[in-house]
CSV table of C-alpha atoms and ligand atoms in Angstrom, one decimal:
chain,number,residue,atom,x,y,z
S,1,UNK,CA,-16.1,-25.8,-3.8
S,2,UNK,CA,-16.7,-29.3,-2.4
S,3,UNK,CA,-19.5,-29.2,0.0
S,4,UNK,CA,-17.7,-31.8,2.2
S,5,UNK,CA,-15.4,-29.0,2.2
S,6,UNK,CA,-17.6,-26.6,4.2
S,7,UNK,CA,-19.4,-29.4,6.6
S,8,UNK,CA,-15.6,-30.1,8.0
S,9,UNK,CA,-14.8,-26.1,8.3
S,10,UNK,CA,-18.3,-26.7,10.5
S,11,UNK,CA,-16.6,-29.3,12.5
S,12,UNK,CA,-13.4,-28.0,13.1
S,13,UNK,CA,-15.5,-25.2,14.4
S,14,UNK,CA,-17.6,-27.0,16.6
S,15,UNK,CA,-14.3,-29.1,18.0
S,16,UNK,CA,-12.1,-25.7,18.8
S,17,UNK,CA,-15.2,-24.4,20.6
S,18,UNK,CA,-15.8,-27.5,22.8
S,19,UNK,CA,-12.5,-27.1,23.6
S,20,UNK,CA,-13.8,-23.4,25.1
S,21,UNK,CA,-16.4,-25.6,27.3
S,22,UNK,CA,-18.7,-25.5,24.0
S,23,UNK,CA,-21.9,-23.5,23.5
S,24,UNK,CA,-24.0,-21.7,20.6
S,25,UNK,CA,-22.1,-19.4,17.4
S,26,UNK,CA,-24.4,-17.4,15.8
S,27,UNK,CA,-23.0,-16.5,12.2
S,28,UNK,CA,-25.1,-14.1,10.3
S,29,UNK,CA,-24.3,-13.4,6.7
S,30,UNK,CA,-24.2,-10.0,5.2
S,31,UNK,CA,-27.4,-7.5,4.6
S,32,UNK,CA,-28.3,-6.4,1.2
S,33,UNK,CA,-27.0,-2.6,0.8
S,34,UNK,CA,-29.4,0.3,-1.1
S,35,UNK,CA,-27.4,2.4,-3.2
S,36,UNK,CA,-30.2,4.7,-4.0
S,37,UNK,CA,-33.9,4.6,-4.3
S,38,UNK,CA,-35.1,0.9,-5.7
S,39,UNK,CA,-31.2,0.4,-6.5
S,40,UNK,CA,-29.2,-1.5,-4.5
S,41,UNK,CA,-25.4,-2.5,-4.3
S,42,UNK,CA,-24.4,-6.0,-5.8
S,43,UNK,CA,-25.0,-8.2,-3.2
S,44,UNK,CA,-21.8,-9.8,-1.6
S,45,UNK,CA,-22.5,-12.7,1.2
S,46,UNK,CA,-20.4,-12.0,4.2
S,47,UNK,CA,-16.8,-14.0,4.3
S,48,UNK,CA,-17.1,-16.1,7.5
S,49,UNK,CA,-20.7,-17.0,6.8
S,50,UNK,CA,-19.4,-18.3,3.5
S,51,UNK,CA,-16.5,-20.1,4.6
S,52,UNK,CA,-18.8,-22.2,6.8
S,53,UNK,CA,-22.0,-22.4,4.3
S,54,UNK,CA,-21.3,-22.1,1.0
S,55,UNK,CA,-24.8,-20.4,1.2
S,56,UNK,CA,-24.9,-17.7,-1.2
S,57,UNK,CA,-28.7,-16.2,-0.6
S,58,UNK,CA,-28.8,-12.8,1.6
S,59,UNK,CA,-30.8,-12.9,4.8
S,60,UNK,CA,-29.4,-16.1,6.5
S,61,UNK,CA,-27.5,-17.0,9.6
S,62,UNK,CA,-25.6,-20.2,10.8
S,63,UNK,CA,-26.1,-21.6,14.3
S,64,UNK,CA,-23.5,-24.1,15.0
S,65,UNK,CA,-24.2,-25.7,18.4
S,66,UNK,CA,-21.6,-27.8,20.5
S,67,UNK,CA,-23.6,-29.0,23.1
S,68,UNK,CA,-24.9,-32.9,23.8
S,69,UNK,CA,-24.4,-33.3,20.2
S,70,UNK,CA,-23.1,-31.0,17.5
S,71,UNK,CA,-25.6,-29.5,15.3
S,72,UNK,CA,-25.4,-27.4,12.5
S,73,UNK,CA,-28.5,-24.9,11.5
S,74,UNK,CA,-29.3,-22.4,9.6
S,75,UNK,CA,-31.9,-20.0,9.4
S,76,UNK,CA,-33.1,-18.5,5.6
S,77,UNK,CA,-35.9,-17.2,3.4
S,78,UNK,CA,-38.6,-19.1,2.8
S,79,UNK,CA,-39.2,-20.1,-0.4
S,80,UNK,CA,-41.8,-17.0,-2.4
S,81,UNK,CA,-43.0,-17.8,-5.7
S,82,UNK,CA,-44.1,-14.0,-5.8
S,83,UNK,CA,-40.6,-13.2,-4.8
S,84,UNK,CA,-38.5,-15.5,-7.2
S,85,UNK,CA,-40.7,-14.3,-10.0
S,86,UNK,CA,-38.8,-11.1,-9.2
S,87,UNK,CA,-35.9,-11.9,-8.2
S,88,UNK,CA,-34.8,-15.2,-8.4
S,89,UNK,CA,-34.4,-18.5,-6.5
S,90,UNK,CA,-34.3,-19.2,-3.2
S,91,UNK,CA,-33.3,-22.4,-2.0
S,92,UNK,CA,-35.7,-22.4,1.0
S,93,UNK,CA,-35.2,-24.2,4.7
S,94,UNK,CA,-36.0,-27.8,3.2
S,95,UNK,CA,-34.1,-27.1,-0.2
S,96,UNK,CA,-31.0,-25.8,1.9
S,97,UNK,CA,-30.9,-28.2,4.5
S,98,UNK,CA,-30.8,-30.6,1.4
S,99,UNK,CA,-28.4,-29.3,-0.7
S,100,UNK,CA,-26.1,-27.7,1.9
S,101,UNK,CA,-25.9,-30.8,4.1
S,102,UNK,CA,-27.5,-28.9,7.5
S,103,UNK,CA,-28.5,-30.9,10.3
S,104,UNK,CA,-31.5,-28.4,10.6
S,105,UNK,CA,-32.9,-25.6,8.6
S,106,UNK,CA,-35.1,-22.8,9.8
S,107,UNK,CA,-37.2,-19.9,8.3
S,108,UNK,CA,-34.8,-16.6,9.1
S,109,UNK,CA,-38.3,-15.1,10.0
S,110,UNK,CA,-38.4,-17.5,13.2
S,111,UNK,CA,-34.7,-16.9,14.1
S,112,UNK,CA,-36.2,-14.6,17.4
S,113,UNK,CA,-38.2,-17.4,18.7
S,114,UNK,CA,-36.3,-20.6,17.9
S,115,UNK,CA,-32.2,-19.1,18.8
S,116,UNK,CA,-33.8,-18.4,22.8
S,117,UNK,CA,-34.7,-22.0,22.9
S,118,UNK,CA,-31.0,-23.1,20.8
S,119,UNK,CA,-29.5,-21.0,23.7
S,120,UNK,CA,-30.9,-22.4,27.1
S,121,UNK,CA,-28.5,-24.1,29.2
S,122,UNK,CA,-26.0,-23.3,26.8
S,123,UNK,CA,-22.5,-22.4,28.8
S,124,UNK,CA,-21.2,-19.9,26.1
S,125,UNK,CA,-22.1,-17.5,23.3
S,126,UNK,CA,-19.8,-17.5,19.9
S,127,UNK,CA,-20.4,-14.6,18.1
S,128,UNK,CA,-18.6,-11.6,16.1
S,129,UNK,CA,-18.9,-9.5,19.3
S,130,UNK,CA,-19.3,-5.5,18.6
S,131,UNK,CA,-19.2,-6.0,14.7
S,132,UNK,CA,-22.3,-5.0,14.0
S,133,UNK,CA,-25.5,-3.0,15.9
S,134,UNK,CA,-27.9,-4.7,14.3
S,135,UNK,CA,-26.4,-8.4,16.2
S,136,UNK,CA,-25.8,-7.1,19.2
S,137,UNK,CA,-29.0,-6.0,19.4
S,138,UNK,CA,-30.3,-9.8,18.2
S,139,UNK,CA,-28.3,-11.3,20.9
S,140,UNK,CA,-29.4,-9.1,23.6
S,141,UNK,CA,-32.8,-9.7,22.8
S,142,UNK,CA,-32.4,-13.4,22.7
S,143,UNK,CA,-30.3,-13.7,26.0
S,144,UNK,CA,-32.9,-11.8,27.3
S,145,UNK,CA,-35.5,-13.9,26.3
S,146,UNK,CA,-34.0,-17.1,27.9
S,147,UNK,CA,-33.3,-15.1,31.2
S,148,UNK,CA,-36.9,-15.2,31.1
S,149,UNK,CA,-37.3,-18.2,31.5
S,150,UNK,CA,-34.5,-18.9,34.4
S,151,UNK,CA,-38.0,-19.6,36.6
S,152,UNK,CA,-38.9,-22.6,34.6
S,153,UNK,CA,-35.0,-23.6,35.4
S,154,UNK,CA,-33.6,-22.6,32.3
S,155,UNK,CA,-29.9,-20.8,32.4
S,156,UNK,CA,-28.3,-18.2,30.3
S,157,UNK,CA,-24.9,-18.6,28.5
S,158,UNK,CA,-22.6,-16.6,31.3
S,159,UNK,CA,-19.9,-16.0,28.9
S,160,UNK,CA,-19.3,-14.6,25.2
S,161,UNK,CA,-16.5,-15.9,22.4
S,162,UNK,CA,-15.4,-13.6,19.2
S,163,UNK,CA,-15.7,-16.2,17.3
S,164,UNK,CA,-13.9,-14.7,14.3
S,165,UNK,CA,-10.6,-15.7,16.7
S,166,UNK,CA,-11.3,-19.4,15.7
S,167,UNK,CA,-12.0,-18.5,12.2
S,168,UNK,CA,-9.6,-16.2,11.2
S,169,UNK,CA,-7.1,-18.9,12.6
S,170,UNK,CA,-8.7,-21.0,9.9
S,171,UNK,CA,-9.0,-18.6,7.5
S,172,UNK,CA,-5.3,-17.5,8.0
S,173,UNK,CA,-3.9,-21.0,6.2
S,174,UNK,CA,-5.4,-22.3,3.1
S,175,UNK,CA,-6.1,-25.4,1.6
S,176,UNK,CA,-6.1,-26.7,-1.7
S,177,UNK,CA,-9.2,-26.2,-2.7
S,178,UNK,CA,-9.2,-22.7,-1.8
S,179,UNK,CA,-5.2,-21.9,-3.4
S,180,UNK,CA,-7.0,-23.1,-7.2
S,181,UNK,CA,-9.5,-20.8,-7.0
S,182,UNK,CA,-6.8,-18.3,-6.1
S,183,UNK,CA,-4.6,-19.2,-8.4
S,184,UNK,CA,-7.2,-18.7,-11.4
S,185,UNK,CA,-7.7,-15.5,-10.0
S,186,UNK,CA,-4.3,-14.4,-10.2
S,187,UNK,CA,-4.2,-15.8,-13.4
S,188,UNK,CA,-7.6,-13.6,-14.7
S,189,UNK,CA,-6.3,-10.6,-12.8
S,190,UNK,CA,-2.4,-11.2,-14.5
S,191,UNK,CA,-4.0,-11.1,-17.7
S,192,UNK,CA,-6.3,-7.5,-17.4
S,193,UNK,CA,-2.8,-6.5,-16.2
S,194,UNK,CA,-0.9,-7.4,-19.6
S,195,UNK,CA,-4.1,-6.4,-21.3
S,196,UNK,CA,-4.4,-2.9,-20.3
S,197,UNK,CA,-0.6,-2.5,-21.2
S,198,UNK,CA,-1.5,-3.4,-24.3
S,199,UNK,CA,-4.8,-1.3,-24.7
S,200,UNK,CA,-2.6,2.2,-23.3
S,201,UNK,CA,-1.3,5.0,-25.8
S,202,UNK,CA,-1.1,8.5,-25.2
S,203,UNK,CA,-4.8,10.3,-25.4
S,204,UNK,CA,-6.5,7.2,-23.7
S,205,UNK,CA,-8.5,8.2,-20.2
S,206,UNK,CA,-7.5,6.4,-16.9
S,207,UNK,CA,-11.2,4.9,-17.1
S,208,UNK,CA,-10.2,3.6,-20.4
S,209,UNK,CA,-7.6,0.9,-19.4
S,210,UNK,CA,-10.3,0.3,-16.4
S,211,UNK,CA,-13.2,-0.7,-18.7
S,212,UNK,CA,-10.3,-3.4,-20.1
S,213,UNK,CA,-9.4,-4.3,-17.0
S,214,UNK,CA,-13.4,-5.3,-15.8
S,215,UNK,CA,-13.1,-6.7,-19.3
S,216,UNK,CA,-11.2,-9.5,-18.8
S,217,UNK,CA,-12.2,-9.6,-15.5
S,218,UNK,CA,-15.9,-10.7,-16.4
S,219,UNK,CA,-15.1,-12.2,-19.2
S,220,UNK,CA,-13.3,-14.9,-17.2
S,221,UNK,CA,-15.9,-15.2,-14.9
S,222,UNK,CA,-14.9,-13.3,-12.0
S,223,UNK,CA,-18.2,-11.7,-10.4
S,224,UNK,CA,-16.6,-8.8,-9.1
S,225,UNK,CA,-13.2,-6.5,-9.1
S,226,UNK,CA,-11.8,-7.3,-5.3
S,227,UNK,CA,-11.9,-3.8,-4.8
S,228,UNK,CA,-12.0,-0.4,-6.4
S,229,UNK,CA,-9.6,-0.5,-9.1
S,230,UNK,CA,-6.7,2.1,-9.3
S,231,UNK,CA,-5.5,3.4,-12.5
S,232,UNK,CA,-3.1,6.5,-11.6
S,233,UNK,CA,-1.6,8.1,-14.2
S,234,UNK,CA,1.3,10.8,-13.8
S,235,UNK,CA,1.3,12.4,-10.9
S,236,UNK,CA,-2.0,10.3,-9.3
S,237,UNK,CA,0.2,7.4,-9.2
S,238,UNK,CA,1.4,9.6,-5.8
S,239,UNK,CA,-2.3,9.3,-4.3
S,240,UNK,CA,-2.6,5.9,-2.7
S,241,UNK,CA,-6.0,5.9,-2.7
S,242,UNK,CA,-6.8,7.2,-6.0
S,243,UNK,CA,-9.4,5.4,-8.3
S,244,UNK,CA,-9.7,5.8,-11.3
S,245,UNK,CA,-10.6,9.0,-12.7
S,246,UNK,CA,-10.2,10.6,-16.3
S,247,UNK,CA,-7.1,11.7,-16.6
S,248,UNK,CA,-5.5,11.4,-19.7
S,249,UNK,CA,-2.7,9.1,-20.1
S,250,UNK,CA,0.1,11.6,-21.4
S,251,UNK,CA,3.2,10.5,-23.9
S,252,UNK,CA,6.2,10.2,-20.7
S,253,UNK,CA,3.8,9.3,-17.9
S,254,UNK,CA,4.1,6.3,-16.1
S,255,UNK,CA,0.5,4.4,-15.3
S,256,UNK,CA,0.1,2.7,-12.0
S,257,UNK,CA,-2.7,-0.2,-11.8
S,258,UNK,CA,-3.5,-1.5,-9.0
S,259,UNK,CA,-6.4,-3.8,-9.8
S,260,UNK,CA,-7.5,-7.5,-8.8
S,261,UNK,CA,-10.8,-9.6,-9.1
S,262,UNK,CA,-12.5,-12.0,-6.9
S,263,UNK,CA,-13.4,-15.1,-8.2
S,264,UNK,CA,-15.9,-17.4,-6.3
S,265,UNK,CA,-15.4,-15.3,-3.1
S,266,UNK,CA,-11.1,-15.2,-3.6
S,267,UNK,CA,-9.8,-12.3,-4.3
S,268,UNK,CA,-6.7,-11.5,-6.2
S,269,UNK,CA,-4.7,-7.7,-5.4
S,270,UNK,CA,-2.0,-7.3,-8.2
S,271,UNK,CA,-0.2,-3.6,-9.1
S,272,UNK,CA,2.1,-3.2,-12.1
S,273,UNK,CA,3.0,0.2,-13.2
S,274,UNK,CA,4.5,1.3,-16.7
S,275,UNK,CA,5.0,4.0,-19.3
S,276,UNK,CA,2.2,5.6,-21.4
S,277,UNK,CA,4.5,5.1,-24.4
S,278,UNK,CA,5.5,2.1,-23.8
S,279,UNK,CA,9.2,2.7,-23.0
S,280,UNK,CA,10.7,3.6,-19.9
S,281,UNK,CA,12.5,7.2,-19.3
S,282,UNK,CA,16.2,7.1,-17.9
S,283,UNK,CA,14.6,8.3,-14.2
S,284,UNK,CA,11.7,6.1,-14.5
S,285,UNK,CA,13.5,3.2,-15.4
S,286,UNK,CA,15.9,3.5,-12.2
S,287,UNK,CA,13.1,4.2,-9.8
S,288,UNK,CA,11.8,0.9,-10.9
S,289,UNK,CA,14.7,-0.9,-11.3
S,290,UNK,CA,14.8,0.1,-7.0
S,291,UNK,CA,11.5,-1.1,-6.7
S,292,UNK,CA,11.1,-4.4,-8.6
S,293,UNK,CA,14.9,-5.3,-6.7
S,294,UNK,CA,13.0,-4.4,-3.1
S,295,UNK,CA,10.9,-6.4,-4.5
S,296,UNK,CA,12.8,-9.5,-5.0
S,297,UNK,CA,14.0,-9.1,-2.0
S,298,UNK,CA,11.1,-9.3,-0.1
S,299,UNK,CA,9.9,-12.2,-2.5
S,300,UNK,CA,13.4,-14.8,-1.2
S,301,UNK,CA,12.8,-13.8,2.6
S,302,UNK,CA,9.1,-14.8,2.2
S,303,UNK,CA,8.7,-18.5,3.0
S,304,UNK,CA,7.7,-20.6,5.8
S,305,UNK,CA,9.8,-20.5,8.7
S,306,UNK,CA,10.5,-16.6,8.0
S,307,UNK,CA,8.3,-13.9,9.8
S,308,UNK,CA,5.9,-12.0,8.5
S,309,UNK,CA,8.1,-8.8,8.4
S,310,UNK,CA,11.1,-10.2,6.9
S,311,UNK,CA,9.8,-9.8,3.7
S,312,UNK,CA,8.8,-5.9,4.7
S,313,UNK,CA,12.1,-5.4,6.2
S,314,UNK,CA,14.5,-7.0,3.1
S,315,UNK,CA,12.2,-4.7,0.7
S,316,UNK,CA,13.0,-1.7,2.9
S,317,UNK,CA,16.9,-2.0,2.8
S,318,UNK,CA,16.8,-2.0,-1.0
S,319,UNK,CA,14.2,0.9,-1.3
S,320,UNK,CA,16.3,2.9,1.5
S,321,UNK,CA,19.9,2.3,0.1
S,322,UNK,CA,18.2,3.5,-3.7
S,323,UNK,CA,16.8,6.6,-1.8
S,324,UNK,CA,20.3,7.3,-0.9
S,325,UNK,CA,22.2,6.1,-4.0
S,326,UNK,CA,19.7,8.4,-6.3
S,327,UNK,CA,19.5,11.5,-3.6
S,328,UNK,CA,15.9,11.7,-3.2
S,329,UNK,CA,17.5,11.5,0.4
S,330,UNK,CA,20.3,13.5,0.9
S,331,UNK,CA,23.4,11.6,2.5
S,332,UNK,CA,24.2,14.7,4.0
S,333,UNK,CA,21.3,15.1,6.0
S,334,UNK,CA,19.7,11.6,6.5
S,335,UNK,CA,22.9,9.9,6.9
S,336,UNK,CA,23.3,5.9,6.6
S,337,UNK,CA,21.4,3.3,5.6
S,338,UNK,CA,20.9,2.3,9.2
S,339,UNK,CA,20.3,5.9,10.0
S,340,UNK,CA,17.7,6.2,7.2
S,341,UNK,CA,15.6,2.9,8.2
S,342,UNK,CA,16.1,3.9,12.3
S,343,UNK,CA,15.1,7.3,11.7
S,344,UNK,CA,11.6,6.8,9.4
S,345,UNK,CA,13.1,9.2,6.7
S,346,UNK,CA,12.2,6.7,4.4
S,347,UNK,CA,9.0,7.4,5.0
S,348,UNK,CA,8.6,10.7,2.9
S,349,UNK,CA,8.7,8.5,-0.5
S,350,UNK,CA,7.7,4.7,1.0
S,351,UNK,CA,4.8,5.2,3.8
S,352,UNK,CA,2.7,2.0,3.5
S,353,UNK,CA,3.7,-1.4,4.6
S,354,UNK,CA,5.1,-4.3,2.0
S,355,UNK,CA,2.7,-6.7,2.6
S,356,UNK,CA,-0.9,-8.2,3.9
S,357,UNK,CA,-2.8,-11.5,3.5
S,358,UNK,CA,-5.1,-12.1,1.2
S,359,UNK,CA,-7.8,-14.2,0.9
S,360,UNK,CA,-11.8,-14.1,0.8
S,361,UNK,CA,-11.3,-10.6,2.1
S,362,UNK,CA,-8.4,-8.2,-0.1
S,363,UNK,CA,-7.2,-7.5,3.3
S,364,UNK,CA,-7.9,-10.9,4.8
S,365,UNK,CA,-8.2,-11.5,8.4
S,366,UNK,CA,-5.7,-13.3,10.2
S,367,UNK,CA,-3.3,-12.3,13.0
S,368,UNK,CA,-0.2,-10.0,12.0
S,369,UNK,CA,0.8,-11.2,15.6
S,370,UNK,CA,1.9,-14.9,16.7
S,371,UNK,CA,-1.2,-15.7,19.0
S,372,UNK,CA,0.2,-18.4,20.2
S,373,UNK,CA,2.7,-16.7,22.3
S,374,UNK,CA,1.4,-15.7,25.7
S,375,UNK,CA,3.8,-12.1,25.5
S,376,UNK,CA,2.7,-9.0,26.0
S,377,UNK,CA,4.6,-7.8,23.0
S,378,UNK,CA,4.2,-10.8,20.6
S,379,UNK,CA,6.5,-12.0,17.6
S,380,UNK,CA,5.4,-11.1,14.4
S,381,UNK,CA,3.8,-14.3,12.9
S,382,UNK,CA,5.9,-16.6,11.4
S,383,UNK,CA,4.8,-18.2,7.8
S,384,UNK,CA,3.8,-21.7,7.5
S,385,UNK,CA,2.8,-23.0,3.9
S,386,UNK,CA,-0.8,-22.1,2.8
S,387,UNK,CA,-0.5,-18.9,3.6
S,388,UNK,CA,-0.7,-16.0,1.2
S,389,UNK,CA,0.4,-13.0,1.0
S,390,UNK,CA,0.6,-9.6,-1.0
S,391,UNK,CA,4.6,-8.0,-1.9
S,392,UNK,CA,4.1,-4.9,-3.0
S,393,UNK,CA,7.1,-1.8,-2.2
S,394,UNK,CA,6.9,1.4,-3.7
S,395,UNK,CA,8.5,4.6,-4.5
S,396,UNK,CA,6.3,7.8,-4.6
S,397,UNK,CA,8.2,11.5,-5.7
S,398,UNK,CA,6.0,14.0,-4.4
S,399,UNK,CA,7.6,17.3,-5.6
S,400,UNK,CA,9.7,18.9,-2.4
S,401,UNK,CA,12.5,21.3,-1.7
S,402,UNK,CA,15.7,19.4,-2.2
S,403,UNK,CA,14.3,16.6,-3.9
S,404,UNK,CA,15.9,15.9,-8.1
S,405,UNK,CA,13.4,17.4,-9.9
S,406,UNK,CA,14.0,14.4,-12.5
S,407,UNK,CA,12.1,12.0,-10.4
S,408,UNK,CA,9.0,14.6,-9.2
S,409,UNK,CA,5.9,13.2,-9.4
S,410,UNK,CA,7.2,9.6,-10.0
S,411,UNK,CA,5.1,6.5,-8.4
S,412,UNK,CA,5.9,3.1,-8.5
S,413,UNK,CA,4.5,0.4,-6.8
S,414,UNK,CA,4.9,-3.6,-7.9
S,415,UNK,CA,2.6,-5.9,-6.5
S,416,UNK,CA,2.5,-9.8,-6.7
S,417,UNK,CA,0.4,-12.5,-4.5
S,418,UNK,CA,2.8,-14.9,-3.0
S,419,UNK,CA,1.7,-18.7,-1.7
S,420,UNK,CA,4.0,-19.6,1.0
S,421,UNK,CA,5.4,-23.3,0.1
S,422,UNK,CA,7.2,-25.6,1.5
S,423,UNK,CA,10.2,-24.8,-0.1
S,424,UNK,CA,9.9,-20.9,-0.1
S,425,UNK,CA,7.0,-18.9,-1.9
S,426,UNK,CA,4.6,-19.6,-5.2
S,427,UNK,CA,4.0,-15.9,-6.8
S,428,UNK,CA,0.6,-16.6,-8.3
S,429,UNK,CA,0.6,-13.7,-10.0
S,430,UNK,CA,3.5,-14.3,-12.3
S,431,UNK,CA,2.2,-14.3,-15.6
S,432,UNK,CA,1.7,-10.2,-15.1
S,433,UNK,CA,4.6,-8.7,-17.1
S,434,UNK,CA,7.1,-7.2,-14.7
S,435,UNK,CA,10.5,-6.3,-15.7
S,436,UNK,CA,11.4,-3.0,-18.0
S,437,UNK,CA,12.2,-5.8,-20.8
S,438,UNK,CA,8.8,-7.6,-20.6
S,439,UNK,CA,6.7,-4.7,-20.0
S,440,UNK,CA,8.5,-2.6,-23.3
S,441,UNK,CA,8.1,-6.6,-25.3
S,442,UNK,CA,4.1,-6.7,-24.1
S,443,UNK,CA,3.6,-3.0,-25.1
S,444,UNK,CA,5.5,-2.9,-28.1
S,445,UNK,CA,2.6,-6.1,-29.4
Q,1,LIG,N1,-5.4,-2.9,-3.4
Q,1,LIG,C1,-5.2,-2.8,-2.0
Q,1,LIG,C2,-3.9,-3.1,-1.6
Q,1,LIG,O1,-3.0,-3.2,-2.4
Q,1,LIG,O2,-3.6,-3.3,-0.4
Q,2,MN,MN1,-2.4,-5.2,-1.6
Q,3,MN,MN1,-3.3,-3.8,-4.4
């Protein structure tokens, strides 16, 4: 990413909060995480800090001031010889404020005596307000030390921002820059997808198609998997929250992956599920069949001018009318389609929503809400291009009284990463086989 790129997210910044009557945001990045004894987690910067910094060491904050002038700072390690020996470079105040393009840089270990002095006779505080102890403890401290000084004539900032309202607004639409890097991590993630199909036969483990999946996701250079990857087989697929485990991958399953990487802080969120043997069982194949038409549906009411839920609410009709039309609901009991959707029976095989955005964060920040609108009850945001998007209905059998035995233990759930566009949506995620045809071609080799 451009660096230009990340000095105008700083002034856009600094502009929406003089707009607020201007003042101080404090943007700390994220804290380095043990696992156990001398072993810690793979470090992972926090988003916002990120999107503003491009900074990529722990232990750092951003101070963006809007006050005579606007001044960006940030506050890092020293440089440590003893230290990078150890563990690597650090860029250091002087290197950062260099490279990064700061107006000021600042050892992190003067952060409690330099912010009181950033913060006098500043009007407002910007800051992620309750999101951790640690910074509300920071800030109290530092408020507290310029109160000290109210004698010498010094005031306080009387009011606090979230300042993750501005950003997520930011966040929320992306630019160009940011929609390559998501598009080669669709692409990365499309492939593990098609790989794994490849890789799965009766006997395998669940952890075996994962270790292809991290595969190709490393392999392409992505530095992490977005988030836990799922790999369900048989009746797991029915756990939404299952990992994966060691099950073995059984002739007449279904598999259900539900795996994406990040690349360069962008993550990608793709689910495709298909049959251990490579062909589709009559049931199977009309489950799906329901769920990859839900999910068309969803994909044409998903461009900009359309609300967020339109997409949620096209997918539903499909997935509702096939819970009728193959009696896992019982038109006897749960009545019409508008009876079925009204009523929430739809519920007991479709409980999760169709959709969220995603971004630098799998579930990316961003009002679901038009903020905008000064209603109690506000609209449900409507789409503009740059915004993207996860589609992703499903159909889970858990075995039940009255339910065709045929379809027990059954989950499906398709999954694509949609750009809004001008003209409609871009599904980024395209090259991940998804109908019975190309999923039986891709397995067959
Ligand atoms: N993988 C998380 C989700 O699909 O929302
Ligand atoms: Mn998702
Ligand atoms: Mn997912």
């Amino acid at each position: 990413m451009n660096m230009s790129t990340f000095a105008r997210r700083r002034a856009a910044v600094l502009e929406k909060m003089r707009a607020q009557g201007g003042g101080v945001a404090i943007i700390p990045t994220a804290p380095e995480v043990m696992r156990n004894a001398d072993a810690d987690y793979p470090y992972r910067h926090d988003s916002y800090f990120y999107y503003l910094s491009g900074f990529p060491e722990p232990e750092a904050t951003l101070v963006l001031i809007a006050g005579e002038r606007d001044q960006s700072i940030l506050f890092c390690r020293e440089k440590n010889e003893e230290r990078e020996i150890w563990d690597g470079y650090r860029y250091g105040p002087a290197g950062a404020k260099e490279q990064f393009g700061f107006d000021a840089a600042f050892s992190i270990g003067n952060i409690d005596s330099e912010l009181p002095m950033l913060m006098a006779n500043a009007p407002a505080l910007f800051y992620a307000l309750g999101s951790s102890a640690r910074l509300d403890a920071q800030v109290q401290g530092w408020l507290n030390a310029v109160r000290a000084q109210v004698r010498a004539g010094v005031t306080a900032p009387s009011a606090a921002y979230d300042v993750r309202t501005i950003l997520n607004e930011m966040r929320l639409v992306k630019d160009d820059e940011e929609l390559a890097i998501m598009r080669r991590a669709a692409d990365i993630a499309a492939d593990a997808h098609a790989r794994a199909m490849r890789c799965a036969r009766p006997g395998l483990r669940e952890y075996h198609l994962e270790a292809e999946l991290l595969h190709e996701f490393r392999r392409n250079g992505s530095q992490f998997p977005a988030y836990g990857s799922i790999v369900a087989t048989g009746a797991n697929a029915c756990v939404l929250h299952y990992r994966a485990g060691d099950a073995e991958l059984r002739d007449g399953d279904l598999v259900l992956i539900d795996a994406g990487c990040e690349l360069d802080s962008y993550a990608s969120d793709i689910t495709r599920t298909f049959p251990v043997s490579g062909r589709f069982s009559g049931p199977q194949k009309t489950l799906y069949e329901i769920v990859l038409a839900a999910q068309q549906a969803a994909i044409e009411a998903t461009g900009p001018g359309r609300r967020f839920t339109d997409g949620h609410d096209a997918a539903l009709a499909v997935l509702a009318q096939g819970m009728l039309d193959t009696g896992l609901l019982d038109r006897d009991k749960a009545g019409t389609l508008d009876d079925v959707i009204a009523n929430g029976s739809y519920r007991q095989f479709y409980m999760h929503r169709t959709g969220h955005w995603l971004g630098m964060d799998v579930h990316d920040v961003g009002d679901y809400r038009d903020p905008a609108v000064s209603a109690t009850e506000k609209p449900w945001r409507t789409l503009v291009p740059g915004m993207v998007l996860t589609i992703e209905p499903g159909i889970y059998v858990r075995p039940a009284p009255g339910v065709p035995e045929d379809f027990w233990n059954i989950g499906i759930r398709i999954e694509d990463d949609a750009v809004v566009t001008a003209g409609g949506c871009e599904i980024i995620t395209r090259n991940a086989p998804k109908t019975v045809a190309e999923i039986e071609a891709v397995m067959r080799g």
